[in-house]
mmCIF file of N, CA and C in Angstrom:
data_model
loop_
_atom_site.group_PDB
_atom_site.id
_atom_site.type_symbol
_atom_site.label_atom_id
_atom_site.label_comp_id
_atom_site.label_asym_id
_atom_site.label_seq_id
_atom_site.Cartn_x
_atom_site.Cartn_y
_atom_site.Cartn_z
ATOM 1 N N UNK A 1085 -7.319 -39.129 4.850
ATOM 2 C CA UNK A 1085 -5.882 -39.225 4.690
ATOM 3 C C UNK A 1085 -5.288 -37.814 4.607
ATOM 4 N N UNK A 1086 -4.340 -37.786 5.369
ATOM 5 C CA UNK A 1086 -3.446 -36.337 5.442
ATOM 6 C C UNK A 1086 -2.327 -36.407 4.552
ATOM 7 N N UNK A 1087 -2.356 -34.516 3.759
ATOM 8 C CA UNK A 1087 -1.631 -34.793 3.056
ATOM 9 C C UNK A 1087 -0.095 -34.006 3.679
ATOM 10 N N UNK A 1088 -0.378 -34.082 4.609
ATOM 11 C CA UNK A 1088 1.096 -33.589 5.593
ATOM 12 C C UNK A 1088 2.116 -34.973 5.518
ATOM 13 N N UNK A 1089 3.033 -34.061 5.858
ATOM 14 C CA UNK A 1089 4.611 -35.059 5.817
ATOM 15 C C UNK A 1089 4.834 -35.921 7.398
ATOM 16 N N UNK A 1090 4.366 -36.996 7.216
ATOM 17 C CA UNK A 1090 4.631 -38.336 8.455
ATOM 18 C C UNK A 1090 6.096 -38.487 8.706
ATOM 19 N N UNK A 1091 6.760 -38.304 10.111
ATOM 20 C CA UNK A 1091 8.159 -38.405 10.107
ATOM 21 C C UNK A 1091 8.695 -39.411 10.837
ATOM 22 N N UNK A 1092 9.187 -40.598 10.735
ATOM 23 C CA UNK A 1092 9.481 -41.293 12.160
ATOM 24 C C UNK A 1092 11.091 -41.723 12.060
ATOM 25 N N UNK A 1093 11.788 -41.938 13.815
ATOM 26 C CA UNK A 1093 12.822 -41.836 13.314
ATOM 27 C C UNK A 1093 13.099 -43.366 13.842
ATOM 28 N N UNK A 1094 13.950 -43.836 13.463
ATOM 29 C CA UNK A 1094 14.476 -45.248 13.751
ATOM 30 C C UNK A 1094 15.437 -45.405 14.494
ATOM 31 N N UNK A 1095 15.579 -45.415 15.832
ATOM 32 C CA UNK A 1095 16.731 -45.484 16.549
ATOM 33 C C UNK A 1095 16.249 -44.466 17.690
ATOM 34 N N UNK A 1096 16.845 -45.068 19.054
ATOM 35 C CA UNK A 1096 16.411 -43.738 20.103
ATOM 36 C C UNK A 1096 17.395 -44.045 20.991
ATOM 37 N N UNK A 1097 18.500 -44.398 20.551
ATOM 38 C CA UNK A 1097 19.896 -44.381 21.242
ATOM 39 C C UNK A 1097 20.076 -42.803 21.853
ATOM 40 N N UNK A 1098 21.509 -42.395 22.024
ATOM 41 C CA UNK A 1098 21.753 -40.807 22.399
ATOM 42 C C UNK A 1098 21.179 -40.022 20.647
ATOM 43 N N UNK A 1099 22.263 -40.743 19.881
ATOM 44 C CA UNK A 1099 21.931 -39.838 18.647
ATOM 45 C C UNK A 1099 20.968 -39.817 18.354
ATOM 46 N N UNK A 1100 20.076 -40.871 18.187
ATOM 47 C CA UNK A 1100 18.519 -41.000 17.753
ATOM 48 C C UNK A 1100 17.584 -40.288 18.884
ATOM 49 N N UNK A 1101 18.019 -40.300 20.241
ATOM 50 C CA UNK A 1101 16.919 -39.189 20.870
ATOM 51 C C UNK A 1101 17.231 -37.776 20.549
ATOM 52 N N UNK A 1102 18.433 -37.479 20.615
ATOM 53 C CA UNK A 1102 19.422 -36.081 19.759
ATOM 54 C C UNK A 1102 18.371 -35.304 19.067
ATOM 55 N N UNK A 1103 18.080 -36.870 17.575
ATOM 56 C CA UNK A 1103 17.648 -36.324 16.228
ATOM 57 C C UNK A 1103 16.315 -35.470 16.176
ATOM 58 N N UNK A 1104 15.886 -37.064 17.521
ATOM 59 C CA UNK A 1104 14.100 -37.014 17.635
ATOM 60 C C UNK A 1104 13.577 -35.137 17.993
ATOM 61 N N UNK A 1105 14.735 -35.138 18.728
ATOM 62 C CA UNK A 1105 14.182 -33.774 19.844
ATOM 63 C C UNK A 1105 13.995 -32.858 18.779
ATOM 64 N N UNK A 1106 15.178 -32.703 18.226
ATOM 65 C CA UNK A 1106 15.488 -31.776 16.991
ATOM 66 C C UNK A 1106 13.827 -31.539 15.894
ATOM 67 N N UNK A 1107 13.637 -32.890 15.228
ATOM 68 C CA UNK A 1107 12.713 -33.164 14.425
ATOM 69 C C UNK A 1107 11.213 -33.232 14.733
ATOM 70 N N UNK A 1108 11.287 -33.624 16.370
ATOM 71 C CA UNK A 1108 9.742 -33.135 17.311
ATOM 72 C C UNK A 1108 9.493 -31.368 17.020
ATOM 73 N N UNK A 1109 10.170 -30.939 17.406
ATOM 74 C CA UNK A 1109 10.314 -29.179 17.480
ATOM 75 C C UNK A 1109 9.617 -28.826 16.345
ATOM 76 N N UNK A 1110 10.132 -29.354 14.974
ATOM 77 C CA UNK A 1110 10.248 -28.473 13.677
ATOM 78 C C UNK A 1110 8.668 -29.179 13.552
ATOM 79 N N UNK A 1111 8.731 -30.490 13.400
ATOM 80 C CA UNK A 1111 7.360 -31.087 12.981
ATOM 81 C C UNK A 1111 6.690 -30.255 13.531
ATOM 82 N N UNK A 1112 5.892 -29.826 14.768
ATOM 83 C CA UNK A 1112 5.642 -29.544 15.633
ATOM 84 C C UNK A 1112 5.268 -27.731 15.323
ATOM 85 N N UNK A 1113 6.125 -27.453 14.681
ATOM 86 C CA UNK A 1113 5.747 -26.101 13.863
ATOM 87 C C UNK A 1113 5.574 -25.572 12.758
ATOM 88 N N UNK A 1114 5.942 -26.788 11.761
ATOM 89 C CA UNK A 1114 5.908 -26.583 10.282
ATOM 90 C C UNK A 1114 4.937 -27.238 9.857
ATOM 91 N N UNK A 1115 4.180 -26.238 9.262
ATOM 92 C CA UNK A 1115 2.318 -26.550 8.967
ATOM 93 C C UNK A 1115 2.703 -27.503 7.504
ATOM 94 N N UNK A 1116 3.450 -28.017 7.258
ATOM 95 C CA UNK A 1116 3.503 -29.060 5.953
ATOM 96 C C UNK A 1116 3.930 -30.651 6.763
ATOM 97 N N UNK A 1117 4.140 -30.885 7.751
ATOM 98 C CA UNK A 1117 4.179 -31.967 8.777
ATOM 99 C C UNK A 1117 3.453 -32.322 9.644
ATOM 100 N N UNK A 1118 3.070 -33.710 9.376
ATOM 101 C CA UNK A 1118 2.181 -34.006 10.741
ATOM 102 C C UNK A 1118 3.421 -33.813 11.754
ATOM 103 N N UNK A 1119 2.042 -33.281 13.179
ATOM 104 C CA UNK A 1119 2.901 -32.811 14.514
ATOM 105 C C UNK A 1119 3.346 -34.362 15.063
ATOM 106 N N UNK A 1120 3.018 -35.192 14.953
ATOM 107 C CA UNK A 1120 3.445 -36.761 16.070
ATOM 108 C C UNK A 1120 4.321 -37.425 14.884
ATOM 109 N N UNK A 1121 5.499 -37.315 15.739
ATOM 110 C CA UNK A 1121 6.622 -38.189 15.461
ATOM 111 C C UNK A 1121 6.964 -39.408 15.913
ATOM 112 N N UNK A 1122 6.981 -40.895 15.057
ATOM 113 C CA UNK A 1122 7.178 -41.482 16.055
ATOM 114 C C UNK A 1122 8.671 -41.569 15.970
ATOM 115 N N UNK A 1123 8.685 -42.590 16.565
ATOM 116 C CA UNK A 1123 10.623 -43.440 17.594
ATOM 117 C C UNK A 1123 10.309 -44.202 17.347
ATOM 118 N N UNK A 1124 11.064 -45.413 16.385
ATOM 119 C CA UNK A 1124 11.197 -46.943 17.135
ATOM 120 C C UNK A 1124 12.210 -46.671 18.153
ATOM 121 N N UNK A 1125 11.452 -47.934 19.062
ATOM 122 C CA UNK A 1125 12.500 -47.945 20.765
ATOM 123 C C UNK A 1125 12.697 -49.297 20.737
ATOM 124 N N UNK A 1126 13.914 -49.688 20.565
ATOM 125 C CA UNK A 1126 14.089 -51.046 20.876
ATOM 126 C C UNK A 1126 13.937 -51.243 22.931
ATOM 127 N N UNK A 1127 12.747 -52.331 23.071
ATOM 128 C CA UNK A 1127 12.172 -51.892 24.498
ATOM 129 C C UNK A 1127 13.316 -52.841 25.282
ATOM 130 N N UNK A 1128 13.420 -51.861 26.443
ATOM 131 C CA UNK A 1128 13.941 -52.790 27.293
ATOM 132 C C UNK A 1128 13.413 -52.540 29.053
ATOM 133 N N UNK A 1129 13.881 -53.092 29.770
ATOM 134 C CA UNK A 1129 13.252 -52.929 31.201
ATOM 135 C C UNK A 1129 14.067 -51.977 31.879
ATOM 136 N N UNK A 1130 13.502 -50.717 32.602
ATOM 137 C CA UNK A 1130 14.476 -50.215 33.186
ATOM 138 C C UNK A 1130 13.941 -49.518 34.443
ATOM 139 N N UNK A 1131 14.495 -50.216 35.669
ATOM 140 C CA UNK A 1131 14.020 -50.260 36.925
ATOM 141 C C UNK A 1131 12.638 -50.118 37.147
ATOM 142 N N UNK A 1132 12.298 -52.146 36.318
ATOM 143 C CA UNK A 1132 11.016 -52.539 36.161
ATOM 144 C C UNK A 1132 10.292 -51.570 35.341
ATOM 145 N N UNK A 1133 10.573 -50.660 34.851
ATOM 146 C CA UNK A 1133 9.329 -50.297 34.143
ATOM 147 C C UNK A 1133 9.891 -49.858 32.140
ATOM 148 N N UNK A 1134 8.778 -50.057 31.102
ATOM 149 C CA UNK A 1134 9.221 -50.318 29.859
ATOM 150 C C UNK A 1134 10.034 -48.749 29.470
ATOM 151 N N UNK A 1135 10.953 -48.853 28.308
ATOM 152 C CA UNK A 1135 11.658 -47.664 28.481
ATOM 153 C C UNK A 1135 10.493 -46.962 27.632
ATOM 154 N N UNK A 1136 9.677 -47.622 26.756
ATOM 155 C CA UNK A 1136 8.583 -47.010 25.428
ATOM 156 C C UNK A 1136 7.382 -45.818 26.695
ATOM 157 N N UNK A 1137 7.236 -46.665 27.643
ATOM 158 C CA UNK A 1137 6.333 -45.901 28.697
ATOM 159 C C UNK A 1137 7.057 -45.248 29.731
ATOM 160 N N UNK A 1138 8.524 -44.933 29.436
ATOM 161 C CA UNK A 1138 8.508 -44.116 30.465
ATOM 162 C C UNK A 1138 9.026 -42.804 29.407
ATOM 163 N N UNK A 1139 9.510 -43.232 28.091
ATOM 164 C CA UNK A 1139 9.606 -42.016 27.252
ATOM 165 C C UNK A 1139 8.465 -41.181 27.306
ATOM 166 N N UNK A 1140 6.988 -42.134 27.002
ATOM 167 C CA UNK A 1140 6.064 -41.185 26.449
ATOM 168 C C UNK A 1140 5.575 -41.173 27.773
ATOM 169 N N UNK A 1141 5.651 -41.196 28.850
ATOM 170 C CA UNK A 1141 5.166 -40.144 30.232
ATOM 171 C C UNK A 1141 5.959 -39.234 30.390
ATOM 172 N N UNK A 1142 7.101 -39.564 31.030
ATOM 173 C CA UNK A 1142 8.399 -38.398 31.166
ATOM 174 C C UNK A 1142 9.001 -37.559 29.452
ATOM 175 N N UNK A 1143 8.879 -38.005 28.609
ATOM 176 C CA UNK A 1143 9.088 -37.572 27.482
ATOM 177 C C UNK A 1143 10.994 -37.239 28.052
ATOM 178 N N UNK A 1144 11.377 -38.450 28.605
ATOM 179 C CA UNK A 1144 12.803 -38.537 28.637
ATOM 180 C C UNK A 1144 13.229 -39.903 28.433
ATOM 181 N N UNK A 1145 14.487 -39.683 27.406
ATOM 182 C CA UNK A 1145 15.039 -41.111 27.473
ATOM 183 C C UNK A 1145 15.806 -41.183 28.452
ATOM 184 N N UNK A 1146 15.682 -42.066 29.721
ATOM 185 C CA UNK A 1146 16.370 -41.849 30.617
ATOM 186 C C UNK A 1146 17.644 -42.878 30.975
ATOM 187 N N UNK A 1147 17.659 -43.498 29.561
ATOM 188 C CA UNK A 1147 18.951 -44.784 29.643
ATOM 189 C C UNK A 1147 19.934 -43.941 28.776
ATOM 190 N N UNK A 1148 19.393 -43.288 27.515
ATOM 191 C CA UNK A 1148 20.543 -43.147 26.390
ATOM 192 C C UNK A 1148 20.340 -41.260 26.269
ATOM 193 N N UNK A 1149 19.595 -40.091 26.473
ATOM 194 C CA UNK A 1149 19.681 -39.180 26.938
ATOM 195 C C UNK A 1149 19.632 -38.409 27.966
ATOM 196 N N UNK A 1150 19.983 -39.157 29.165
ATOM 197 C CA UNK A 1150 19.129 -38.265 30.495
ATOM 198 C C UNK A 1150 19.299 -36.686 30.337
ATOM 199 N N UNK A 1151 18.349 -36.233 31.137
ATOM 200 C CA UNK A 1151 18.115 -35.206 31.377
ATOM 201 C C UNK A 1151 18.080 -34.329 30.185
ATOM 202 N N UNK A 1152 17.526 -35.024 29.439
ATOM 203 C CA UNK A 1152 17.162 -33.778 28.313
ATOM 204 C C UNK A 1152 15.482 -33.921 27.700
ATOM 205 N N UNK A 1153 14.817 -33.475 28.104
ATOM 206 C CA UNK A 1153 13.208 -33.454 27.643
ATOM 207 C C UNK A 1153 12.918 -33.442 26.059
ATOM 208 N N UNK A 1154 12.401 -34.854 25.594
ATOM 209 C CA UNK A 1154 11.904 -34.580 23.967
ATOM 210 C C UNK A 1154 10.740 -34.408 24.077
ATOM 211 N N UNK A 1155 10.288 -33.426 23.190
ATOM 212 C CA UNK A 1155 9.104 -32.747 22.887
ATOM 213 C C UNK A 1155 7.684 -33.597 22.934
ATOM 214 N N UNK A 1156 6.428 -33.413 23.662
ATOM 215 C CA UNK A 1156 5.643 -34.317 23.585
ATOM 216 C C UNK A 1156 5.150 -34.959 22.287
ATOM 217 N N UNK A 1157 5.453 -34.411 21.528
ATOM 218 C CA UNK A 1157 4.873 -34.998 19.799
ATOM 219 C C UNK A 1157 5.442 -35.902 19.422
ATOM 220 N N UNK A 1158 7.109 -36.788 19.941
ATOM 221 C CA UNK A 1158 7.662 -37.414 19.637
ATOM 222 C C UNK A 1158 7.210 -38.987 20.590
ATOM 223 N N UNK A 1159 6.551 -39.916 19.956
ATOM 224 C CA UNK A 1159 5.906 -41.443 20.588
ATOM 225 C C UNK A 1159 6.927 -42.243 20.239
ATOM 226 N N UNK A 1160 7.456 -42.438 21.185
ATOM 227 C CA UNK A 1160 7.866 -43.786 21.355
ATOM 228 C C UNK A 1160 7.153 -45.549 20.828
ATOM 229 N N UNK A 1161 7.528 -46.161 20.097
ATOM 230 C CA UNK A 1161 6.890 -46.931 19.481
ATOM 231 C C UNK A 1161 7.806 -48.374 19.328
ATOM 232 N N UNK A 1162 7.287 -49.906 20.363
ATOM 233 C CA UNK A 1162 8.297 -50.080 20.472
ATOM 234 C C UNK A 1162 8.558 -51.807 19.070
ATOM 235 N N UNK A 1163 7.402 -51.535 18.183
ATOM 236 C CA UNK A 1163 7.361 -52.213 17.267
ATOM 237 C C UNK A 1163 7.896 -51.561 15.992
ATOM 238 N N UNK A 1164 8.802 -51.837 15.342
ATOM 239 C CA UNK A 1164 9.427 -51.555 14.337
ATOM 240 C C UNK A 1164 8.360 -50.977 13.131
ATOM 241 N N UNK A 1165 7.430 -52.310 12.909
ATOM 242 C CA UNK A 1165 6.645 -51.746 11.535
ATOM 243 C C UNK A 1165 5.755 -51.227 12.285
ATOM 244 N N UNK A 1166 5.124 -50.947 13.208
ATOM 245 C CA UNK A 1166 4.147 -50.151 13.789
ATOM 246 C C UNK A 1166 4.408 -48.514 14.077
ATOM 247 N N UNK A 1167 6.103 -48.377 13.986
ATOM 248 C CA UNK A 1167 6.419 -46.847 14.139
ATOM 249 C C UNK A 1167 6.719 -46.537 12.582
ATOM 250 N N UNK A 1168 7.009 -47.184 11.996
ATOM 251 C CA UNK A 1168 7.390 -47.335 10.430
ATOM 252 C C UNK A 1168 6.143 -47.234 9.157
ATOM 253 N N UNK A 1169 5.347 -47.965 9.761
ATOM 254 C CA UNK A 1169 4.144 -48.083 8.106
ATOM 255 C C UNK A 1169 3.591 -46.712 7.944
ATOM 256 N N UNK A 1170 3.669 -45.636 8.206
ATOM 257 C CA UNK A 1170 2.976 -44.337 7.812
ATOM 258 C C UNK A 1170 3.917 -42.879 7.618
ATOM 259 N N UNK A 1171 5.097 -43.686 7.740
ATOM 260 C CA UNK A 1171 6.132 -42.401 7.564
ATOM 261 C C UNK A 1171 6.528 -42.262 6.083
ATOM 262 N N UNK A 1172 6.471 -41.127 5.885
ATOM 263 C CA UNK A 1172 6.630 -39.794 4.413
ATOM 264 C C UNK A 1172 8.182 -40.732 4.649
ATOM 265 N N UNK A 1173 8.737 -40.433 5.921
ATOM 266 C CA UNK A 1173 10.027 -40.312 5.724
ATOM 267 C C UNK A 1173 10.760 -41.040 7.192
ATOM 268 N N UNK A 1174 11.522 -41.641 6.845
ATOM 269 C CA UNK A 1174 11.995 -42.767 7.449
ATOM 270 C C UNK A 1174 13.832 -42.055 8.155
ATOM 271 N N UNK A 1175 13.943 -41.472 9.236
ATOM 272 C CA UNK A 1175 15.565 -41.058 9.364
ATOM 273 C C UNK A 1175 15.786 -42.091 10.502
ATOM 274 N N UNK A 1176 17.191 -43.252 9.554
ATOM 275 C CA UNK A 1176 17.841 -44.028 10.667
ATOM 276 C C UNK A 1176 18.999 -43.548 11.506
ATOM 277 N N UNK A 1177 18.958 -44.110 12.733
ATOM 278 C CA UNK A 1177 19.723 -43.443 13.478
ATOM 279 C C UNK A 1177 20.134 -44.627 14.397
ATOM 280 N N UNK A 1178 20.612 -45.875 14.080
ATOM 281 C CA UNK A 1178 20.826 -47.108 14.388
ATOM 282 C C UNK A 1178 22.265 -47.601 14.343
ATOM 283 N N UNK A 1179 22.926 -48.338 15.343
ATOM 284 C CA UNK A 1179 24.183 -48.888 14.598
ATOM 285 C C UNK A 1179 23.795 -49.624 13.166
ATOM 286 N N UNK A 1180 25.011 -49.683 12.022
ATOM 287 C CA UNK A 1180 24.794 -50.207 11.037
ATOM 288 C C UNK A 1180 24.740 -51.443 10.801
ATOM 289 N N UNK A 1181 25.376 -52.325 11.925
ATOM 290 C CA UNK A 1181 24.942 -53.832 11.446
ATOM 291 C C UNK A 1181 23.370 -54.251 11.856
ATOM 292 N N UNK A 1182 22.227 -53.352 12.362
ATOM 293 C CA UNK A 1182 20.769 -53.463 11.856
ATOM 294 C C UNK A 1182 20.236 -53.530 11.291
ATOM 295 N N UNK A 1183 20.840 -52.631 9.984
ATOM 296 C CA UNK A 1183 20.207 -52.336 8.781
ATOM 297 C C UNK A 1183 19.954 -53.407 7.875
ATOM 298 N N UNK A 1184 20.723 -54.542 7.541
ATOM 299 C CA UNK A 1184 20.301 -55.294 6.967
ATOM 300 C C UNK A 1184 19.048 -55.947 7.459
ATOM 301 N N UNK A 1185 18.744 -56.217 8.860
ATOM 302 C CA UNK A 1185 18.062 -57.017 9.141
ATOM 303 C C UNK A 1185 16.384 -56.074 9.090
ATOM 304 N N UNK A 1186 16.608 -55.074 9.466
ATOM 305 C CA UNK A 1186 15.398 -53.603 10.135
ATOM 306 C C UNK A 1186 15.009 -53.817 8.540
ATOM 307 N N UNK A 1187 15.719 -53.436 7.480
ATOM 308 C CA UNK A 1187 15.708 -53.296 5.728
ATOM 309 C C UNK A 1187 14.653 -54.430 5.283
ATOM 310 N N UNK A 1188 15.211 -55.779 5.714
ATOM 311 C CA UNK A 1188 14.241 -56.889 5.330
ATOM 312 C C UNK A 1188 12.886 -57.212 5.995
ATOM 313 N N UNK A 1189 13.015 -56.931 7.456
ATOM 314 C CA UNK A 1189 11.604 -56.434 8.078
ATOM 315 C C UNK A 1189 10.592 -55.446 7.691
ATOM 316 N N UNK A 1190 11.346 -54.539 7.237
ATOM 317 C CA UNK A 1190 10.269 -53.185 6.484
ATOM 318 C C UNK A 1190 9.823 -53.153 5.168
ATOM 319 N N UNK A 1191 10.241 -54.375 4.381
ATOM 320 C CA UNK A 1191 10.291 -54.802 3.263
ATOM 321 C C UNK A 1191 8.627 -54.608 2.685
ATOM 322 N N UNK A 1192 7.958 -54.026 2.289
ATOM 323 C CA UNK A 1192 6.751 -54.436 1.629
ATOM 324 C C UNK A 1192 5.520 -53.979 2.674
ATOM 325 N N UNK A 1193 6.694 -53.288 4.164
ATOM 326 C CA UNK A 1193 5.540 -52.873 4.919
ATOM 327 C C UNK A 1193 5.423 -51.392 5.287
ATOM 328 N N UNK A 1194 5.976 -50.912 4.743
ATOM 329 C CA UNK A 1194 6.445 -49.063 4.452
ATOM 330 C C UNK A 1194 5.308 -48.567 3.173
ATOM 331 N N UNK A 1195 5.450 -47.104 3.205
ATOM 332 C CA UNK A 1195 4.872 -46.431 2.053
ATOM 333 C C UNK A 1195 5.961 -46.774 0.671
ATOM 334 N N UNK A 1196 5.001 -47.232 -0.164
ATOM 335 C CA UNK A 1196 6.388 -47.274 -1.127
ATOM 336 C C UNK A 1196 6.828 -46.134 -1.736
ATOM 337 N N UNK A 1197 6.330 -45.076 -1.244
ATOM 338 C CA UNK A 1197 7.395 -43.440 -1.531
ATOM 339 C C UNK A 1197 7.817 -43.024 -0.463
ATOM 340 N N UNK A 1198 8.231 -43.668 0.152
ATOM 341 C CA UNK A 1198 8.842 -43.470 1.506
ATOM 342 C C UNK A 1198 10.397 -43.144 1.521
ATOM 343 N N UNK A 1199 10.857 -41.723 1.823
ATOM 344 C CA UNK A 1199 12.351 -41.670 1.760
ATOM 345 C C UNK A 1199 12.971 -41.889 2.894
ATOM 346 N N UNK A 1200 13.889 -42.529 2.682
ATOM 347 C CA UNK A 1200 15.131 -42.762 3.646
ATOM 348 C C UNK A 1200 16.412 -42.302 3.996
ATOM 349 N N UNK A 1201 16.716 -41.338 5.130
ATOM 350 C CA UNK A 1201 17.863 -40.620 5.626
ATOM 351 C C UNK A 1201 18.352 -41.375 6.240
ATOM 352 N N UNK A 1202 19.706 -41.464 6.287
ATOM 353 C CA UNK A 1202 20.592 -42.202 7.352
ATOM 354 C C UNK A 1202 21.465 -41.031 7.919
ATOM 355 N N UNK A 1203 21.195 -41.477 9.030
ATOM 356 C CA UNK A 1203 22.464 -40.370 9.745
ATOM 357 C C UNK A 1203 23.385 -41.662 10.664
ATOM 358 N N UNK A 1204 23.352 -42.120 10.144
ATOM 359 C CA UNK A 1204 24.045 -43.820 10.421
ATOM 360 C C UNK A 1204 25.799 -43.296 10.521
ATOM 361 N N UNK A 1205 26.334 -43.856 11.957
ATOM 362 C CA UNK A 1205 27.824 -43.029 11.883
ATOM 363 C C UNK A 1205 28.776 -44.946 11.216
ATOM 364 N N UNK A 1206 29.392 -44.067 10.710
ATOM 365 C CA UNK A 1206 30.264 -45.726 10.155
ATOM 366 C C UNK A 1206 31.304 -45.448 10.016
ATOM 367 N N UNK A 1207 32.425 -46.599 9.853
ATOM 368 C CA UNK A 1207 33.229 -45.957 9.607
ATOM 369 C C UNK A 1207 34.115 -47.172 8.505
ATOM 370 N N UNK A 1208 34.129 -46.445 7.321
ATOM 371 C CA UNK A 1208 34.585 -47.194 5.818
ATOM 372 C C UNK A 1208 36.122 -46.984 5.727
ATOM 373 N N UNK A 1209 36.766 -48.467 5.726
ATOM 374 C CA UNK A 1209 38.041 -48.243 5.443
ATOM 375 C C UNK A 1209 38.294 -48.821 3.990
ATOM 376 N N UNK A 1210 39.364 -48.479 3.412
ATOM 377 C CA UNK A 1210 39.656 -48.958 1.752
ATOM 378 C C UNK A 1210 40.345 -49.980 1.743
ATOM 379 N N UNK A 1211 40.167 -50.778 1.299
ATOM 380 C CA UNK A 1211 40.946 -52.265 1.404
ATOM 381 C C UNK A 1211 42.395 -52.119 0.809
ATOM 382 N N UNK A 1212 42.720 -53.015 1.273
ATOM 383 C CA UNK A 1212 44.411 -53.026 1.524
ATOM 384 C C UNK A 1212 45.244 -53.984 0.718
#
């Protein structure tokens, strides 16, 4: 067991590939982090082929970032608790009406010192 910092990010929309690229880099050089990051990828088909396998060949999201290369350390992963059960640290990057549901799925299947960042964009109005 490693005692390096596991990072995965949740979401691989524009912002969530954004984050990934960002957080591949640093992992990737900061000797207190494991180097492989994963992604949950919510999978979908895209001109026949899965978007999870064409991230981790091309190491491009080519639906929600084109043309911008994320770092090979960052895996695409297109099962929720399978990119999730080993992360130090959990950064969502999801629309917010997921969270309830992603929250009750990860329930009991995460590290239970597992921290959670949201870079979740919302937008809170004050009732009237």
């Amino acid at each position: 067991m490693s005692d390096k910092i596991s990072v995965c990010i949740v979401g691989s929309g524009n912002w969530g590939s954004a984050i990934a690229k960002i957080v591949g880099v640093n992992c990737a050089t900061l000797p207190q982090f494991e180097k492989c990051v994963t992604m949950y990828v919510y999978e979908e088909m895209i001109d026949g082929k899965k978007l999870t396998e064409i991230i981790n060949t091309t190491h491009e999201n080519v639906k929600y970032l084109p043309g911008h290369k994320l770092p090979e350390n960052v895996v695409a992963v297109p099962d929720l608790i399978d990119a999730c059960k080993n992360a130090d640290i959990l950064i969502f990057v999801v629309p917010h009406q997921f969270i309830p549901n992603f929250c009750k799925t990860l329930l009991g299947k995460i590290k239970p010192n597992a921290v959670a960042i949201s870079l979740i964009k919302v937008s809170i109005r004050p009732k009237v």
